[in-house]
Amino acid sequence: MGRRAIVIHPSRETLLDDAAVQIETAIDTAVRARGRALIVLTGGSTIPPVYERLARSAIDWNRVELFWSDERCVGPDDPDSNYGMTREVLLQPARVPDANVHRFDGEEPDRDRAARAYAAEIEAALVDASRFDLIVLGMGTDAHVASLFPGHPLIGESDRWTGAVLADRFSIPKPSVDRLTLTPRALHATREVLLIVTGAKKAPAVHGALGSVRDPLQWPVQLVDGPESRVTWLLDSDAAAEIEGEL
Ligand code: 6PG
């Protein structure tokens, strides 16, 4: 396992400020070292205020390639689209060049074709870089990351970069639509992971995942501890409520 840091913030606001700073720093470090930054973004409802902060930053987006950890199989104008949310709060306000935006094709009815097409886009991007610079993730109350839900076979996927989770075969939390997702192989292909978790509802999953038992099938968030990744867990005090005495 690579290095792991757990940072507990007194409030959601200070956590969101710190998350934006950490993402900016990772981008700046990558651009200084290699001229470009390859960043994987998350979806969900926690992250938009962080993207709003980034949209006001001095980041040179011409040097940043953006990817997503997962996508709901809806169109880009659907309110459930992770890409659509990011386009509204970050891509358009910051004028991120379209050529630097690599989204899943959530509209492709053949979900496996969509997943494989995205894998090809990732492989093309990693030909020179070999791995992402940063993967930003949220975590569900069931300890899922990306769209790797507890018990799903993709949790054991070590060959493919991406996969599809089908709502007619697997119980998917709201929005219960087909999903496209990075696999553990992709989640491990990064220098850094930033995991952003807020709120009391997530405290049990944080406690279970950071416990002594390693069982990614039950606690998919444990997958983020890739062998060579530096992982930072950003928690607010509510999300950390069940572990504070144990660190
Ligand atoms: C998604 C996300 C997902 C999210 C977690 C946390 O498509 O929903 O990629 O992995 O990060 O479910 O979501 P919240 O931030 O809304 O709690």
Short mmCIF file of N, CA, C and O in Angstrom, two decimals, residues 77-181:
data_model
loop_
_atom_site.label_atom_id
_atom_site.label_comp_id
_atom_site.label_asym_id
_atom_site.label_seq_id
_atom_site.Cartn_x
_atom_site.Cartn_y
_atom_site.Cartn_z
N ASP A 77 -27.16 16.78 -20.77
CA ASP A 77 -28.06 17.84 -20.26
C ASP A 77 -28.96 17.33 -19.15
O ASP A 77 -29.75 18.09 -18.57
N ASP A 78 -28.83 16.04 -18.83
CA ASP A 78 -29.64 15.46 -17.75
C ASP A 78 -29.09 15.93 -16.40
O ASP A 78 -27.87 15.95 -16.22
N PRO A 79 -29.94 16.31 -15.46
CA PRO A 79 -29.44 16.78 -14.15
C PRO A 79 -28.61 15.73 -13.39
O PRO A 79 -27.87 16.07 -12.49
N ASP A 80 -28.72 14.46 -13.81
CA ASP A 80 -27.93 13.42 -13.14
C ASP A 80 -26.56 13.20 -13.78
O ASP A 80 -25.78 12.37 -13.31
N SER A 81 -26.26 13.94 -14.84
CA SER A 81 -24.98 13.74 -15.54
C SER A 81 -23.81 14.34 -14.75
O SER A 81 -23.82 15.55 -14.44
N ASN A 82 -22.81 13.53 -14.46
CA ASN A 82 -21.62 14.06 -13.78
C ASN A 82 -20.88 15.05 -14.67
O ASN A 82 -20.41 16.10 -14.22
N TYR A 83 -20.82 14.70 -15.96
CA TYR A 83 -20.18 15.63 -16.91
C TYR A 83 -21.00 16.93 -16.97
O TYR A 83 -20.44 18.03 -16.91
N GLY A 84 -22.32 16.81 -17.07
CA GLY A 84 -23.18 17.99 -17.18
C GLY A 84 -23.02 18.90 -15.97
O GLY A 84 -22.94 20.13 -16.11
N MET A 85 -22.93 18.30 -14.78
CA MET A 85 -22.74 19.10 -13.56
C MET A 85 -21.39 19.83 -13.63
O MET A 85 -21.30 21.03 -13.36
N THR A 86 -20.35 19.10 -14.04
CA THR A 86 -19.01 19.70 -14.10
C THR A 86 -18.95 20.80 -15.16
O THR A 86 -18.30 21.83 -14.97
N ARG A 87 -19.62 20.57 -16.26
CA ARG A 87 -19.65 21.58 -17.35
C ARG A 87 -20.24 22.88 -16.81
O ARG A 87 -19.70 23.96 -17.07
N GLU A 88 -21.28 22.77 -15.98
CA GLU A 88 -21.95 23.98 -15.47
C GLU A 88 -21.10 24.75 -14.46
O GLU A 88 -20.97 25.96 -14.53
N VAL A 89 -20.44 24.02 -13.54
CA VAL A 89 -19.76 24.72 -12.43
C VAL A 89 -18.27 24.92 -12.67
O VAL A 89 -17.62 25.67 -11.95
N LEU A 90 -17.71 24.22 -13.67
CA LEU A 90 -16.26 24.34 -13.88
C LEU A 90 -15.89 24.54 -15.35
O LEU A 90 -15.25 25.53 -15.70
N LEU A 91 -16.27 23.62 -16.21
CA LEU A 91 -15.76 23.64 -17.59
C LEU A 91 -16.10 24.94 -18.31
O LEU A 91 -15.22 25.57 -18.92
N GLN A 92 -17.34 25.36 -18.25
CA GLN A 92 -17.75 26.60 -18.93
C GLN A 92 -17.22 27.83 -18.21
O GLN A 92 -16.55 28.68 -18.85
N PRO A 93 -17.42 27.94 -16.90
CA PRO A 93 -16.89 29.17 -16.24
C PRO A 93 -15.38 29.34 -16.40
O PRO A 93 -14.89 30.45 -16.56
N ALA A 94 -14.64 28.23 -16.38
CA ALA A 94 -13.16 28.32 -16.46
C ALA A 94 -12.67 28.25 -17.90
O ALA A 94 -11.47 28.32 -18.16
N ARG A 95 -13.61 28.09 -18.84
CA ARG A 95 -13.25 27.99 -20.26
C ARG A 95 -12.21 26.89 -20.52
O ARG A 95 -11.20 27.11 -21.19
N VAL A 96 -12.48 25.73 -19.94
CA VAL A 96 -11.59 24.58 -20.17
C VAL A 96 -11.72 24.17 -21.64
O VAL A 96 -12.84 23.98 -22.13
N PRO A 97 -10.60 24.07 -22.37
CA PRO A 97 -10.69 23.71 -23.78
C PRO A 97 -11.41 22.37 -23.99
O PRO A 97 -11.13 21.40 -23.28
N ASP A 98 -12.32 22.32 -24.94
CA ASP A 98 -13.07 21.07 -25.20
C ASP A 98 -12.14 19.89 -25.45
O ASP A 98 -12.40 18.77 -25.03
N ALA A 99 -11.02 20.16 -26.10
CA ALA A 99 -10.08 19.07 -26.45
C ALA A 99 -9.46 18.44 -25.20
O ALA A 99 -8.96 17.31 -25.26
N ASN A 100 -9.55 19.16 -24.09
CA ASN A 100 -8.94 18.64 -22.84
C ASN A 100 -9.96 17.90 -21.98
O ASN A 100 -9.65 17.47 -20.87
N VAL A 101 -11.19 17.81 -22.45
CA VAL A 101 -12.28 17.21 -21.67
C VAL A 101 -12.59 15.83 -22.24
O VAL A 101 -12.99 15.69 -23.41
N HIS A 102 -12.39 14.80 -21.42
CA HIS A 102 -12.56 13.41 -21.87
C HIS A 102 -13.68 12.78 -21.05
O HIS A 102 -13.47 12.33 -19.93
N ARG A 103 -14.88 12.79 -21.64
CA ARG A 103 -16.03 12.29 -20.87
C ARG A 103 -16.45 10.91 -21.37
O ARG A 103 -16.23 10.56 -22.53
N PHE A 104 -17.09 10.15 -20.45
CA PHE A 104 -17.73 8.90 -20.86
C PHE A 104 -18.87 9.25 -21.82
O PHE A 104 -19.53 10.28 -21.65
N ASP A 105 -19.15 8.35 -22.76
CA ASP A 105 -20.31 8.53 -23.63
C ASP A 105 -21.52 7.88 -22.96
O ASP A 105 -21.88 6.74 -23.23
N GLY A 106 -22.12 8.65 -22.05
CA GLY A 106 -23.24 8.11 -21.27
C GLY A 106 -24.48 7.81 -22.10
O GLY A 106 -25.38 7.10 -21.65
N GLU A 107 -24.50 8.35 -23.32
CA GLU A 107 -25.69 8.16 -24.15
C GLU A 107 -25.62 6.88 -25.00
O GLU A 107 -26.61 6.45 -25.57
N GLU A 108 -24.44 6.30 -25.09
CA GLU A 108 -24.26 5.11 -25.95
C GLU A 108 -25.06 3.96 -25.35
O GLU A 108 -24.80 3.53 -24.22
N PRO A 109 -26.06 3.44 -26.11
CA PRO A 109 -26.92 2.38 -25.55
C PRO A 109 -26.14 1.09 -25.26
O PRO A 109 -26.48 0.35 -24.34
N ASP A 110 -25.09 0.84 -26.05
CA ASP A 110 -24.27 -0.35 -25.79
C ASP A 110 -23.24 0.03 -24.73
O ASP A 110 -22.20 0.61 -25.03
N ARG A 111 -23.55 -0.31 -23.48
CA ARG A 111 -22.74 0.19 -22.35
C ARG A 111 -21.31 -0.38 -22.40
O ARG A 111 -20.36 0.32 -22.08
N ASP A 112 -21.17 -1.61 -22.87
CA ASP A 112 -19.83 -2.19 -22.93
C ASP A 112 -19.00 -1.49 -24.01
O ASP A 112 -17.82 -1.21 -23.81
N ARG A 113 -19.65 -1.12 -25.12
CA ARG A 113 -18.96 -0.36 -26.17
C ARG A 113 -18.51 0.99 -25.61
O ARG A 113 -17.38 1.43 -25.81
N ALA A 114 -19.37 1.64 -24.83
CA ALA A 114 -19.03 2.95 -24.24
C ALA A 114 -17.85 2.81 -23.27
O ALA A 114 -16.93 3.62 -23.27
N ALA A 115 -17.89 1.74 -22.47
CA ALA A 115 -16.80 1.52 -21.51
C ALA A 115 -15.48 1.27 -22.23
O ALA A 115 -14.44 1.84 -21.88
N ARG A 116 -15.54 0.46 -23.27
CA ARG A 116 -14.30 0.13 -24.00
C ARG A 116 -13.76 1.36 -24.74
O ARG A 116 -12.56 1.58 -24.82
N ALA A 117 -14.66 2.19 -25.24
CA ALA A 117 -14.22 3.41 -25.93
C ALA A 117 -13.49 4.33 -24.96
O ALA A 117 -12.47 4.94 -25.27
N TYR A 118 -14.01 4.39 -23.74
CA TYR A 118 -13.37 5.26 -22.73
C TYR A 118 -12.02 4.69 -22.32
O TYR A 118 -11.06 5.42 -22.11
N ALA A 119 -11.96 3.38 -22.23
CA ALA A 119 -10.68 2.73 -21.89
C ALA A 119 -9.63 3.06 -22.95
O ALA A 119 -8.48 3.35 -22.63
N ALA A 120 -10.04 3.07 -24.20
CA ALA A 120 -9.11 3.41 -25.28
C ALA A 120 -8.64 4.86 -25.14
O ALA A 120 -7.45 5.17 -25.35
N GLU A 121 -9.55 5.73 -24.72
CA GLU A 121 -9.17 7.15 -24.54
C GLU A 121 -8.18 7.28 -23.38
O GLU A 121 -7.22 8.05 -23.44
N ILE A 122 -8.40 6.51 -22.34
CA ILE A 122 -7.47 6.53 -21.20
C ILE A 122 -6.11 5.99 -21.63
O ILE A 122 -5.06 6.60 -21.36
N GLU A 123 -6.12 4.86 -22.33
CA GLU A 123 -4.83 4.27 -22.74
C GLU A 123 -4.05 5.24 -23.63
O GLU A 123 -2.83 5.38 -23.51
N ALA A 124 -4.77 5.94 -24.51
CA ALA A 124 -4.09 6.91 -25.39
C ALA A 124 -3.48 8.03 -24.56
O ALA A 124 -2.34 8.46 -24.79
N ALA A 125 -4.21 8.47 -23.56
CA ALA A 125 -3.72 9.58 -22.73
C ALA A 125 -2.54 9.16 -21.86
O ALA A 125 -1.65 9.96 -21.55
N LEU A 126 -2.51 7.87 -21.49
CA LEU A 126 -1.45 7.40 -20.57
C LEU A 126 -0.26 6.82 -21.31
O LEU A 126 0.67 6.32 -20.67
N VAL A 127 -0.26 6.92 -22.63
CA VAL A 127 0.90 6.39 -23.39
C VAL A 127 2.19 7.06 -22.91
O VAL A 127 3.17 6.42 -22.59
N ASP A 128 2.15 8.37 -22.77
CA ASP A 128 3.36 9.09 -22.31
C ASP A 128 3.39 9.21 -20.79
O ASP A 128 4.41 9.05 -20.15
N ALA A 129 2.22 9.51 -20.22
CA ALA A 129 2.22 9.85 -18.79
C ALA A 129 2.33 8.61 -17.90
O ALA A 129 2.75 8.69 -16.76
N SER A 130 1.90 7.49 -18.40
CA SER A 130 1.88 6.18 -17.69
C SER A 130 0.84 6.12 -16.59
O SER A 130 0.30 5.06 -16.29
N ARG A 131 0.54 7.25 -15.95
CA ARG A 131 -0.55 7.21 -14.95
C ARG A 131 -1.10 8.62 -14.75
O ARG A 131 -0.49 9.61 -15.17
N PHE A 132 -2.26 8.67 -14.13
CA PHE A 132 -2.88 9.96 -13.81
C PHE A 132 -2.05 10.65 -12.72
O PHE A 132 -1.32 10.00 -11.98
N ASP A 133 -2.24 11.96 -12.65
CA ASP A 133 -1.57 12.70 -11.57
C ASP A 133 -2.42 12.73 -10.30
O ASP A 133 -1.90 12.68 -9.18
N LEU A 134 -3.72 12.79 -10.49
CA LEU A 134 -4.61 12.83 -9.33
C LEU A 134 -5.98 12.26 -9.72
O LEU A 134 -6.50 12.54 -10.79
N ILE A 135 -6.52 11.45 -8.83
CA ILE A 135 -7.91 10.99 -8.96
C ILE A 135 -8.68 11.54 -7.77
O ILE A 135 -8.30 11.30 -6.61
N VAL A 136 -9.71 12.33 -8.04
CA VAL A 136 -10.56 12.88 -6.99
C VAL A 136 -11.79 11.97 -6.87
O VAL A 136 -12.43 11.65 -7.88
N LEU A 137 -12.10 11.55 -5.66
CA LEU A 137 -13.23 10.64 -5.45
C LEU A 137 -14.11 11.11 -4.29
O LEU A 137 -13.61 11.70 -3.33
N GLY A 138 -15.39 10.82 -4.39
CA GLY A 138 -16.29 10.89 -3.25
C GLY A 138 -16.53 9.47 -2.78
O GLY A 138 -16.00 8.51 -3.35
N MET A 139 -17.33 9.34 -1.74
CA MET A 139 -17.67 8.02 -1.23
C MET A 139 -19.14 7.97 -0.85
O MET A 139 -19.64 8.91 -0.22
N GLY A 140 -19.81 6.93 -1.21
CA GLY A 140 -21.22 6.80 -0.85
C GLY A 140 -21.38 6.31 0.59
O GLY A 140 -20.43 5.89 1.24
N THR A 141 -22.62 6.35 1.08
CA THR A 141 -22.88 5.87 2.46
C THR A 141 -22.65 4.36 2.56
O THR A 141 -22.51 3.83 3.66
N ASP A 142 -22.59 3.71 1.42
CA ASP A 142 -22.31 2.25 1.39
C ASP A 142 -20.83 1.99 1.12
O ASP A 142 -20.45 0.86 0.83
N ALA A 143 -20.02 3.04 1.17
CA ALA A 143 -18.56 2.94 0.97
C ALA A 143 -18.18 2.73 -0.49
O ALA A 143 -17.03 2.39 -0.79
N HIS A 144 -19.10 2.96 -1.42
CA HIS A 144 -18.71 2.86 -2.84
C HIS A 144 -17.87 4.07 -3.24
O HIS A 144 -18.01 5.17 -2.69
N VAL A 145 -17.01 3.85 -4.21
CA VAL A 145 -16.28 4.92 -4.89
C VAL A 145 -16.50 4.74 -6.39
O VAL A 145 -16.74 3.63 -6.86
N ALA A 146 -16.43 5.84 -7.12
CA ALA A 146 -16.80 5.81 -8.54
C ALA A 146 -18.18 5.15 -8.61
O ALA A 146 -19.08 5.53 -7.84
N SER A 147 -18.33 4.13 -9.49
CA SER A 147 -19.59 3.35 -9.45
C SER A 147 -19.27 1.90 -9.13
O SER A 147 -19.85 0.96 -9.71
N LEU A 148 -18.32 1.74 -8.23
CA LEU A 148 -17.95 0.39 -7.75
C LEU A 148 -18.71 0.16 -6.45
O LEU A 148 -18.30 0.59 -5.38
N PHE A 149 -19.84 -0.50 -6.58
CA PHE A 149 -20.75 -0.69 -5.45
C PHE A 149 -20.44 -2.00 -4.72
O PHE A 149 -19.97 -2.96 -5.36
N PRO A 150 -20.69 -2.07 -3.43
CA PRO A 150 -20.40 -3.30 -2.67
C PRO A 150 -20.97 -4.54 -3.35
O PRO A 150 -22.12 -4.55 -3.78
N GLY A 151 -20.11 -5.55 -3.47
CA GLY A 151 -20.56 -6.83 -4.03
C GLY A 151 -20.47 -6.93 -5.53
O GLY A 151 -20.72 -8.00 -6.10
N HIS A 152 -20.14 -5.83 -6.21
CA HIS A 152 -20.12 -5.90 -7.68
C HIS A 152 -18.83 -6.56 -8.18
O HIS A 152 -17.74 -6.25 -7.69
N PRO A 153 -18.94 -7.42 -9.20
CA PRO A 153 -17.75 -8.14 -9.71
C PRO A 153 -16.63 -7.20 -10.19
O PRO A 153 -15.45 -7.56 -10.14
N LEU A 154 -16.95 -6.00 -10.62
CA LEU A 154 -15.90 -5.09 -11.11
C LEU A 154 -14.89 -4.75 -10.01
O LEU A 154 -13.78 -4.30 -10.30
N ILE A 155 -15.27 -4.98 -8.77
CA ILE A 155 -14.34 -4.68 -7.66
C ILE A 155 -13.09 -5.55 -7.76
O ILE A 155 -12.01 -5.18 -7.31
N GLY A 156 -13.24 -6.69 -8.41
CA GLY A 156 -12.08 -7.57 -8.59
C GLY A 156 -11.41 -7.43 -9.94
O GLY A 156 -10.50 -8.18 -10.29
N GLU A 157 -11.82 -6.41 -10.73
CA GLU A 157 -11.30 -6.25 -12.10
C GLU A 157 -9.89 -5.67 -12.09
O GLU A 157 -9.65 -4.55 -11.67
N SER A 158 -8.95 -6.46 -12.62
CA SER A 158 -7.56 -5.98 -12.60
C SER A 158 -6.99 -5.83 -14.01
O SER A 158 -5.85 -5.41 -14.18
N ASP A 159 -7.82 -6.19 -15.02
CA ASP A 159 -7.30 -6.13 -16.40
C ASP A 159 -7.88 -4.93 -17.16
O ASP A 159 -7.16 -4.10 -17.68
N ARG A 160 -9.22 -4.83 -17.16
CA ARG A 160 -9.87 -3.73 -17.89
C ARG A 160 -9.75 -2.43 -17.10
O ARG A 160 -9.68 -2.41 -15.88
N TRP A 161 -9.69 -1.30 -17.86
CA TRP A 161 -9.63 0.04 -17.25
C TRP A 161 -11.00 0.51 -16.81
O TRP A 161 -11.14 1.34 -15.91
N THR A 162 -12.04 0.05 -17.53
CA THR A 162 -13.40 0.56 -17.29
C THR A 162 -14.39 -0.60 -17.33
O THR A 162 -14.08 -1.71 -17.79
N GLY A 163 -15.60 -0.31 -16.90
CA GLY A 163 -16.66 -1.33 -16.96
C GLY A 163 -18.02 -0.67 -16.85
O GLY A 163 -18.12 0.54 -16.58
N ALA A 164 -19.05 -1.48 -17.06
CA ALA A 164 -20.43 -0.97 -16.98
C ALA A 164 -21.14 -1.68 -15.83
O ALA A 164 -20.94 -2.87 -15.59
N VAL A 165 -21.97 -0.94 -15.12
CA VAL A 165 -22.80 -1.48 -14.04
C VAL A 165 -24.25 -1.31 -14.49
O VAL A 165 -24.70 -0.18 -14.71
N LEU A 166 -24.95 -2.42 -14.66
CA LEU A 166 -26.28 -2.37 -15.29
C LEU A 166 -27.38 -2.43 -14.24
O LEU A 166 -27.43 -3.33 -13.40
N ALA A 167 -28.27 -1.48 -14.31
CA ALA A 167 -29.31 -1.32 -13.27
C ALA A 167 -30.31 -2.48 -13.27
O ALA A 167 -30.98 -2.73 -12.27
N ASP A 168 -30.42 -3.20 -14.41
CA ASP A 168 -31.39 -4.31 -14.42
C ASP A 168 -30.77 -5.59 -13.86
O ASP A 168 -31.42 -6.63 -13.76
N ARG A 169 -29.49 -5.53 -13.51
CA ARG A 169 -28.84 -6.72 -12.94
C ARG A 169 -28.24 -6.47 -11.56
O ARG A 169 -27.80 -7.41 -10.88
N PHE A 170 -28.18 -5.19 -11.16
CA PHE A 170 -27.51 -4.89 -9.90
C PHE A 170 -28.21 -3.71 -9.23
O PHE A 170 -28.60 -2.75 -9.92
N SER A 171 -28.38 -3.80 -7.93
CA SER A 171 -29.06 -2.73 -7.21
C SER A 171 -28.16 -1.50 -7.10
O SER A 171 -27.12 -1.54 -6.43
N ILE A 172 -28.56 -0.43 -7.78
CA ILE A 172 -27.73 0.78 -7.86
C ILE A 172 -28.41 1.88 -7.07
O ILE A 172 -29.61 2.13 -7.26
N PRO A 173 -27.67 2.58 -6.18
CA PRO A 173 -28.28 3.69 -5.44
C PRO A 173 -28.75 4.79 -6.38
O PRO A 173 -28.32 4.84 -7.54
N LYS A 174 -29.60 5.65 -5.89
CA LYS A 174 -30.11 6.73 -6.73
C LYS A 174 -28.97 7.59 -7.28
O LYS A 174 -27.99 7.84 -6.56
N PRO A 175 -29.04 8.03 -8.52
CA PRO A 175 -30.03 7.67 -9.50
C PRO A 175 -29.78 6.26 -10.02
O PRO A 175 -28.67 5.90 -10.39
N SER A 176 -30.85 5.46 -9.98
CA SER A 176 -30.68 4.04 -10.32
C SER A 176 -30.77 3.85 -11.84
O SER A 176 -31.76 3.37 -12.39
N VAL A 177 -29.70 4.28 -12.48
CA VAL A 177 -29.55 4.12 -13.94
C VAL A 177 -28.24 3.39 -14.20
O VAL A 177 -27.37 3.32 -13.32
N ASP A 178 -28.09 2.83 -15.38
CA ASP A 178 -26.82 2.18 -15.73
C ASP A 178 -25.67 3.16 -15.46
O ASP A 178 -25.83 4.38 -15.59
N ARG A 179 -24.51 2.58 -15.10
CA ARG A 179 -23.34 3.43 -14.82
C ARG A 179 -22.16 2.95 -15.66
O ARG A 179 -22.04 1.76 -15.95
N LEU A 180 -21.27 3.87 -15.96
CA LEU A 180 -19.96 3.53 -16.53
C LEU A 180 -18.92 3.93 -15.49
O LEU A 180 -19.07 5.00 -14.86
N THR A 181 -17.92 3.11 -15.29
CA THR A 181 -17.00 3.40 -14.18
C THR A 181 -15.57 2.97 -14.47
O THR A 181 -15.33 2.07 -15.29
#
